[in-house]
Coordinates of C-alpha atoms in Angstrom, one line a residue:
M1412 CA 83.9 100.0 113.8
S1413 CA 87.3 98.3 114.5
K1414 CA 88.1 96.8 117.9
K1415 CA 90.3 98.7 120.3
K1416 CA 93.7 97.0 120.5
V1417 CA 95.2 96.1 123.9
I1418 CA 98.7 94.8 124.5
I1419 CA 98.9 93.0 127.9
G1420 CA 102.0 92.3 129.9
L1421 CA 102.0 88.5 130.0
S1422 CA 104.4 87.5 132.7
G1423 CA 103.9 83.7 132.8
G1424 CA 101.8 84.0 135.9
V1425 CA 98.1 83.2 136.4
D1426 CA 96.9 86.8 136.9
S1427 CA 98.1 88.1 133.6
S1428 CA 97.0 84.9 131.9
V1429 CA 93.4 85.4 133.1
G1430 CA 93.8 89.0 132.2
V1431 CA 94.0 87.9 128.5
I1432 CA 90.8 85.9 128.9
E1433 CA 88.9 88.9 130.5
L1434 CA 90.1 91.3 127.7
L1435 CA 88.9 88.8 125.0
K1436 CA 85.5 88.5 126.8
Q1437 CA 85.2 92.3 126.7
G1438 CA 85.7 92.4 122.9
Y1439 CA 89.2 93.8 122.6
D1440 CA 91.7 92.9 119.9
V1441 CA 94.4 91.4 122.3
E1442 CA 98.1 90.9 121.9
A1443 CA 100.6 90.1 124.6
M1444 CA 104.1 91.1 125.4
F1445 CA 106.6 89.3 127.7
M1446 CA 109.1 91.7 129.3
R1447 CA 112.7 90.7 130.1
N1448 CA 114.0 93.2 132.7
W1449 CA 116.9 91.3 134.2
D1450 CA 119.7 89.5 132.5
S1451 CA 119.9 86.0 133.9
A1452 CA 121.3 84.4 130.7
T1453 CA 124.9 85.6 131.1
N1454 CA 127.4 84.9 133.9
N1455 CA 127.9 88.6 134.8
D1456 CA 125.9 91.8 134.9
M1457 CA 126.8 95.3 133.7
L1458 CA 129.3 95.7 136.6
G1459 CA 130.9 92.3 136.1
N1460 CA 129.3 90.9 139.2
P1461 CA 127.9 87.3 139.1
T1462 CA 124.3 87.4 138.1
I1463 CA 121.4 85.0 138.8
N1464 CA 121.2 81.6 137.4
D1465 CA 118.0 80.6 135.6
D1466 CA 117.4 77.9 138.2
V1467 CA 116.9 80.7 140.7
C1468 CA 115.2 83.4 138.4
P1469 CA 113.6 81.2 135.8
Q1470 CA 112.8 83.7 133.1
E1471 CA 112.8 81.2 130.4
V1472 CA 110.3 79.0 132.3
D1473 CA 108.1 82.1 132.7
F1474 CA 108.4 82.9 129.0
N1475 CA 107.5 79.3 128.0
D1476 CA 104.5 79.5 130.3
A1477 CA 103.5 82.8 128.7
K1478 CA 103.8 81.3 125.2
K1479 CA 101.7 78.3 126.2
V1480 CA 98.9 80.7 127.4
A1481 CA 99.2 82.9 124.3
D1482 CA 99.1 79.9 122.0
K1483 CA 96.1 78.3 123.7
L1484 CA 94.1 81.6 123.7
G1485 CA 95.1 82.5 120.2
V1486 CA 96.9 85.8 120.8
K1487 CA 100.2 87.0 119.4
L1488 CA 103.1 87.1 121.8
H1489 CA 105.8 89.7 121.5
R1490 CA 109.1 89.5 123.5
I1491 CA 110.9 92.6 124.5
D1492 CA 114.1 93.4 126.5
F1493 CA 114.0 96.3 128.9
I1494 CA 117.3 95.3 130.6
E1495 CA 119.1 98.6 130.0
E1496 CA 116.1 100.7 131.0
Y1497 CA 115.7 98.6 134.2
W1498 CA 119.3 98.9 135.1
Q1499 CA 119.4 102.7 134.6
M1500 CA 116.0 103.7 135.9
V1501 CA 115.4 101.1 138.7
F1502 CA 118.4 99.1 139.8
K1503 CA 120.9 102.0 140.1
Y1504 CA 118.4 103.8 142.3
F1505 CA 117.8 100.7 144.3
L1506 CA 121.6 100.3 145.0
D1507 CA 122.0 104.0 145.9
E1508 CA 119.2 103.9 148.5
Y1509 CA 120.7 100.7 150.1
E1510 CA 124.1 102.3 150.2
H1511 CA 122.6 105.1 152.2
G1512 CA 121.0 102.7 154.7
R1513 CA 117.4 103.1 153.4
T1514 CA 115.0 100.4 152.3
P1515 CA 113.7 101.2 148.7
N1516 CA 110.7 99.6 147.0
P1517 CA 111.9 98.7 143.4
D1518 CA 108.5 97.4 142.4
I1519 CA 107.0 100.9 142.6
L1520 CA 109.8 102.3 140.4
C1521 CA 109.5 99.4 138.0
N1522 CA 105.8 100.2 137.5
K1523 CA 106.5 103.9 136.9
E1524 CA 109.5 103.6 134.6
I1525 CA 109.2 100.2 133.0
K1526 CA 105.7 98.7 132.9
F1527 CA 103.8 101.9 132.4
K1528 CA 106.4 104.0 130.6
A1529 CA 108.9 101.9 128.5
F1530 CA 106.3 99.1 127.9
L1531 CA 103.6 101.7 127.1
K1532 CA 105.9 103.5 124.7
H1533 CA 106.7 100.3 122.9
A1534 CA 103.1 99.1 122.8
L1535 CA 102.0 102.3 121.2
T1536 CA 104.5 101.7 118.4
L1537 CA 102.7 98.4 117.8
G1538 CA 99.4 100.1 117.4
A1539 CA 98.0 99.6 120.8
D1540 CA 95.1 101.8 122.1
Y1541 CA 95.7 100.5 125.6
I1542 CA 98.1 98.5 127.7
A1543 CA 96.9 96.0 130.4
M1544 CA 98.6 94.4 133.4
G1545 CA 97.6 91.7 135.8
H1546 CA 97.6 93.9 138.8
Y1547 CA 94.7 93.7 141.4
A1548 CA 93.6 97.3 140.9
R1549 CA 90.9 99.3 139.1
V1550 CA 90.8 102.4 136.9
V1551 CA 88.1 104.8 136.0
H1552 CA 88.6 106.6 132.8
G1553 CA 87.3 110.1 132.0
D1554 CA 88.6 113.7 131.8
K1555 CA 90.6 112.6 134.8
N1556 CA 91.6 109.0 135.3
Y1557 CA 91.3 107.5 138.8
L1558 CA 93.1 104.6 140.4
L1559 CA 91.1 102.4 142.8
R1560 CA 91.9 99.6 145.0
G1561 CA 91.4 96.0 143.7
I1562 CA 88.2 94.3 144.8
D1563 CA 90.3 91.6 146.5
E1564 CA 91.5 93.3 149.7
N1565 CA 94.1 90.6 150.3
K1566 CA 95.6 91.1 146.9
D1567 CA 95.1 94.8 146.2
Q1568 CA 98.2 96.2 144.5
S1569 CA 97.2 99.9 144.2
Y1570 CA 100.1 100.6 146.7
F1571 CA 102.6 99.7 144.0
L1572 CA 100.9 101.9 141.4
C1573 CA 101.1 105.1 143.4
Q1574 CA 103.7 106.8 141.2
L1575 CA 101.6 106.5 138.0
T1576 CA 100.1 109.6 136.4
S1577 CA 96.6 110.3 135.2
E1578 CA 97.9 110.1 131.7
Q1579 CA 99.4 106.7 132.2
L1580 CA 96.2 105.4 133.8
G1581 CA 94.3 106.8 130.8
K1582 CA 96.1 104.2 128.6
S1583 CA 95.9 101.4 131.1
L1584 CA 93.5 98.5 131.9
F1585 CA 93.5 96.1 134.9
P1586 CA 91.3 93.2 133.7
V1587 CA 91.5 91.2 137.0
G1588 CA 91.0 94.1 139.3
D1589 CA 87.3 93.3 139.7
L1590 CA 88.1 89.6 140.6
K1591 CA 89.2 87.9 143.7
K1592 CA 92.2 85.5 143.6
P1593 CA 90.1 82.3 143.9
E1594 CA 88.0 83.4 141.0
V1595 CA 91.1 84.0 138.9
R1596 CA 92.3 80.5 139.7
E1597 CA 89.0 79.0 138.8
I1598 CA 88.9 80.8 135.4
A1599 CA 92.4 79.6 134.6
K1600 CA 91.3 76.0 135.4
E1601 CA 88.2 76.4 133.3
Y1602 CA 90.3 77.3 130.3
D1603 CA 92.9 74.7 131.2
L1604 CA 95.7 77.1 131.2
A1605 CA 99.3 76.0 132.0
T1606 CA 99.5 78.7 134.7
A1607 CA 96.3 77.7 136.6
D1608 CA 98.1 76.1 139.5
K1609 CA 101.4 78.1 139.3
K1610 CA 102.3 79.6 142.6
D1611 CA 102.5 83.4 142.9
S1612 CA 106.0 84.9 142.6
T1613 CA 107.6 86.4 145.7
G1614 CA 110.7 88.3 146.6
V1615 CA 112.3 91.4 145.0
C1616 CA 111.0 91.8 141.4
F1617 CA 114.3 91.2 139.7
I1618 CA 115.9 88.5 141.8
G1619 CA 112.9 86.3 142.7
E1620 CA 113.1 83.8 145.5
R1621 CA 116.8 84.1 146.3
N1622 CA 118.8 84.9 149.4
F1623 CA 118.5 88.7 149.4
K1624 CA 121.5 89.4 151.5
Q1625 CA 123.8 87.2 149.3
F1626 CA 122.5 89.0 146.2
L1627 CA 123.1 92.4 147.7
Q1628 CA 126.6 91.5 148.8
N1629 CA 127.5 91.2 145.1
Y1630 CA 127.0 95.0 144.8
I1631 CA 127.6 96.6 148.2
P1632 CA 130.6 95.3 150.2
A1633 CA 129.6 94.1 153.7
T1634 CA 130.9 96.2 156.6
P1635 CA 130.2 94.2 159.8
G1636 CA 129.6 96.0 163.0
D1637 CA 127.9 95.9 166.4
M1638 CA 124.3 95.1 167.2
M1639 CA 123.5 97.2 170.3
T1640 CA 120.7 98.0 172.6
K1641 CA 119.5 101.6 173.1
D1642 CA 121.4 101.7 176.4
G1643 CA 124.7 100.7 174.7
Q1644 CA 124.9 97.0 175.4
V1645 CA 126.5 95.0 172.6
V1646 CA 124.4 91.9 172.0
G1647 CA 125.7 90.7 168.6
R1648 CA 127.2 91.5 165.3
H1649 CA 125.6 92.5 162.0
D1650 CA 126.8 91.9 158.4
G1651 CA 126.2 95.5 157.3
V1652 CA 123.4 97.9 158.4
M1653 CA 122.0 98.2 154.9
Y1654 CA 120.9 94.6 154.9
Y1655 CA 118.4 95.1 157.7
T1656 CA 115.1 96.9 157.9
I1657 CA 113.2 98.6 160.7
G1658 CA 111.0 96.1 162.6
Q1659 CA 112.9 93.1 161.2
R1660 CA 112.9 90.0 163.4
K1661 CA 114.3 87.2 161.4
G1662 CA 118.0 86.7 160.6
L1663 CA 119.4 88.6 163.6
G1664 CA 121.1 85.6 165.1
I1665 CA 120.7 86.7 168.7
G1666 CA 119.8 83.9 171.1
G1667 CA 119.1 83.8 174.8
A1668 CA 116.1 83.9 177.0
G1669 CA 113.2 86.4 176.8
D1670 CA 111.2 87.9 173.9
A1671 CA 112.4 87.9 170.3
W1672 CA 114.8 90.7 169.1
F1673 CA 113.8 93.3 166.6
V1674 CA 115.7 96.0 164.7
I1675 CA 114.7 99.4 166.2
G1676 CA 117.2 101.8 164.6
K1677 CA 120.4 102.4 162.6
D1678 CA 123.4 104.7 163.0
I1679 CA 124.9 104.7 159.5
K1680 CA 127.9 106.8 160.3
K1681 CA 128.9 104.7 163.3
N1682 CA 127.8 101.4 161.6
I1683 CA 125.6 100.4 164.6
L1684 CA 122.4 98.4 164.3
Y1685 CA 120.1 99.0 167.2
V1686 CA 118.0 96.1 168.5
G1687 CA 115.5 95.6 171.3
Q1688 CA 113.6 92.7 172.8
G1689 CA 109.8 92.6 172.3
S1690 CA 107.6 93.7 169.4
D1691 CA 106.3 96.9 171.1
Q1692 CA 109.6 98.7 171.4
E1693 CA 109.0 102.4 171.9
L1694 CA 111.6 103.4 169.2
L1695 CA 109.6 101.5 166.6
Y1696 CA 106.7 103.9 166.8
A1697 CA 106.3 107.3 165.1
N1698 CA 103.5 109.8 164.4
R1699 CA 105.0 112.3 162.0
V1700 CA 106.6 111.6 158.6
I1701 CA 108.3 113.8 156.0
V1702 CA 107.5 112.4 152.5
K1703 CA 109.3 113.6 149.5
D1704 CA 109.0 113.2 145.7
I1705 CA 105.3 113.3 145.9
N1706 CA 103.2 112.1 143.0
I1707 CA 99.6 113.2 143.0
I1708 CA 97.5 111.4 140.4
N1709 CA 94.9 114.1 140.0
D1710 CA 94.0 116.9 142.4
R1711 CA 96.6 118.4 144.7
F1712 CA 95.8 118.0 148.5
E1713 CA 94.8 120.9 150.6
N1714 CA 96.7 121.6 153.8
G1715 CA 95.0 120.0 156.8
M1716 CA 93.1 117.5 154.6
K1717 CA 92.2 114.3 156.3
L1718 CA 93.1 111.1 154.4
S1719 CA 94.4 107.6 155.1
A1720 CA 97.8 106.2 154.2
K1721 CA 99.7 103.0 154.0
F1722 CA 103.4 103.2 155.0
R1723 CA 104.1 99.6 153.7
Y1724 CA 102.3 97.1 151.6
R1725 CA 99.6 95.0 153.5
Q1726 CA 99.7 97.4 156.4
P1727 CA 96.3 98.6 157.6
D1728 CA 95.3 102.1 156.6
T1729 CA 96.3 104.9 159.0
D1730 CA 94.3 108.1 159.5
I1731 CA 96.4 111.1 158.7
T1732 CA 96.5 114.8 158.0
V1733 CA 98.8 116.5 155.5
K1734 CA 100.7 119.8 155.2
W1735 CA 102.8 120.9 152.2
L1736 CA 106.4 121.9 152.9
D1737 CA 107.2 122.6 149.3
D1738 CA 105.8 121.5 145.8
K1739 CA 107.1 117.9 146.2
T1740 CA 107.3 117.4 150.0
L1741 CA 104.5 116.7 152.5
E1742 CA 104.5 116.5 156.3
V1743 CA 102.2 113.7 157.2
T1744 CA 100.8 113.6 160.8
C1745 CA 99.3 110.3 162.0
L1746 CA 96.3 110.4 164.3
K1747 CA 97.9 107.6 166.3
P1748 CA 101.5 106.3 166.4
V1749 CA 102.4 103.8 163.7
K1750 CA 104.9 101.0 164.0
A1751 CA 108.0 100.5 161.8
I1752 CA 107.7 103.4 159.4
T1753 CA 110.9 103.0 157.3
P1754 CA 112.8 105.6 155.2
G1755 CA 113.0 104.6 151.6
Q1756 CA 109.7 102.9 151.6
A1757 CA 106.5 104.4 150.1
C1758 CA 103.8 106.4 151.8
V1759 CA 100.7 105.9 149.7
F1760 CA 97.6 108.1 150.1
Y1761 CA 94.0 107.0 149.9
D1762 CA 90.5 108.5 150.1
H1763 CA 88.4 105.4 150.8
E1764 CA 88.6 103.3 147.6
Y1765 CA 90.6 105.8 145.6
C1766 CA 94.4 105.7 145.6
L1767 CA 95.5 109.4 145.3
G1768 CA 99.3 109.0 144.8
G1769 CA 102.3 108.6 147.0
G1770 CA 105.9 109.5 147.8
T1771 CA 109.1 108.3 149.4
I1772 CA 109.4 108.3 153.2
D1773 CA 112.4 110.6 154.0
E1774 CA 112.4 111.4 157.8
V1775 CA 110.4 109.8 160.6
Y1776 CA 109.6 111.5 164.0
M1777 CA 107.8 110.8 167.2
D1778 CA 106.5 114.3 168.0
D1779 CA 109.7 116.3 167.6
I1780 CA 112.2 113.5 168.2
K1781 CA 113.7 112.2 165.0
R1782 CA 113.9 108.4 164.7
E1783 CA 117.4 107.4 163.5
Y1784 CA 116.4 104.9 160.9

């Protein structure tokens, strides 16, 4: 019987590199594919704006690292451009959300539309039975396909996979999901991989470690305005409310004595950024959230069902109950107030180890009082 063929997304990082090793150990016929989702090779993007230099977003460095790993492990490496798909399906949404003063999570949409849709479609044309990614998550295949948290609690990435479908999961493997990060590093060193000591990538998926505000200013013109306390005192100036997120502390430029300043609200129409001193500002807390564009991986929730949720990556789970408002919208009630729930971010639902799906945070309330985020 012939081996099942798997094509893994090889990013040039250590996680996907070790993913290749784990798949080979499991007896799969393994090939790899390097995705290019953002054009950093030209001087301008599709809108004519200056794009990112390779010294900031080193895609060629990543590709060369991926090639070194593929060559060393004896697997074929494909290279594919998804620049147009990324622009249309991820980046335009990202810009639209920021223009409306919200804080989107492009990594979730990238997984849904690019890594587990465009990539999967292309891999199937190459004869793949499965695709694989270097995410710290797990999948259980069967009549229904279940997404589970990664074993490494500090690296678990199920949050970013909440918009996947059971069908997509049925074609997906996560070969490092049963490992912890130190184990991954050790395996990479054991096999003398070029990526063994490569640091983890950070920042927004398509711009990397770059000044985010400067990048966004290429696309959304800055409209400076007042930073104001909730009682109306002007304490500084902002560069544009879309550049700030709820609970943000750094980059406000407000000096003086006392506790640190935090973003506690926005008034988009009046172009006001509300700030307060101290991390426990009352306006930062909420206990009721309207979540739209719900994706449920398998079975639809029942009204009143008790679950847990994350309202941002790395945030501890919060105990909640749910109530359907329509087919794609849930009212989520938190059993205790939660800090800095931000419109545009994802609310992801869990039942212990199982990630059940998620949606986009639309409105935030403390009891019946809407938070103007």
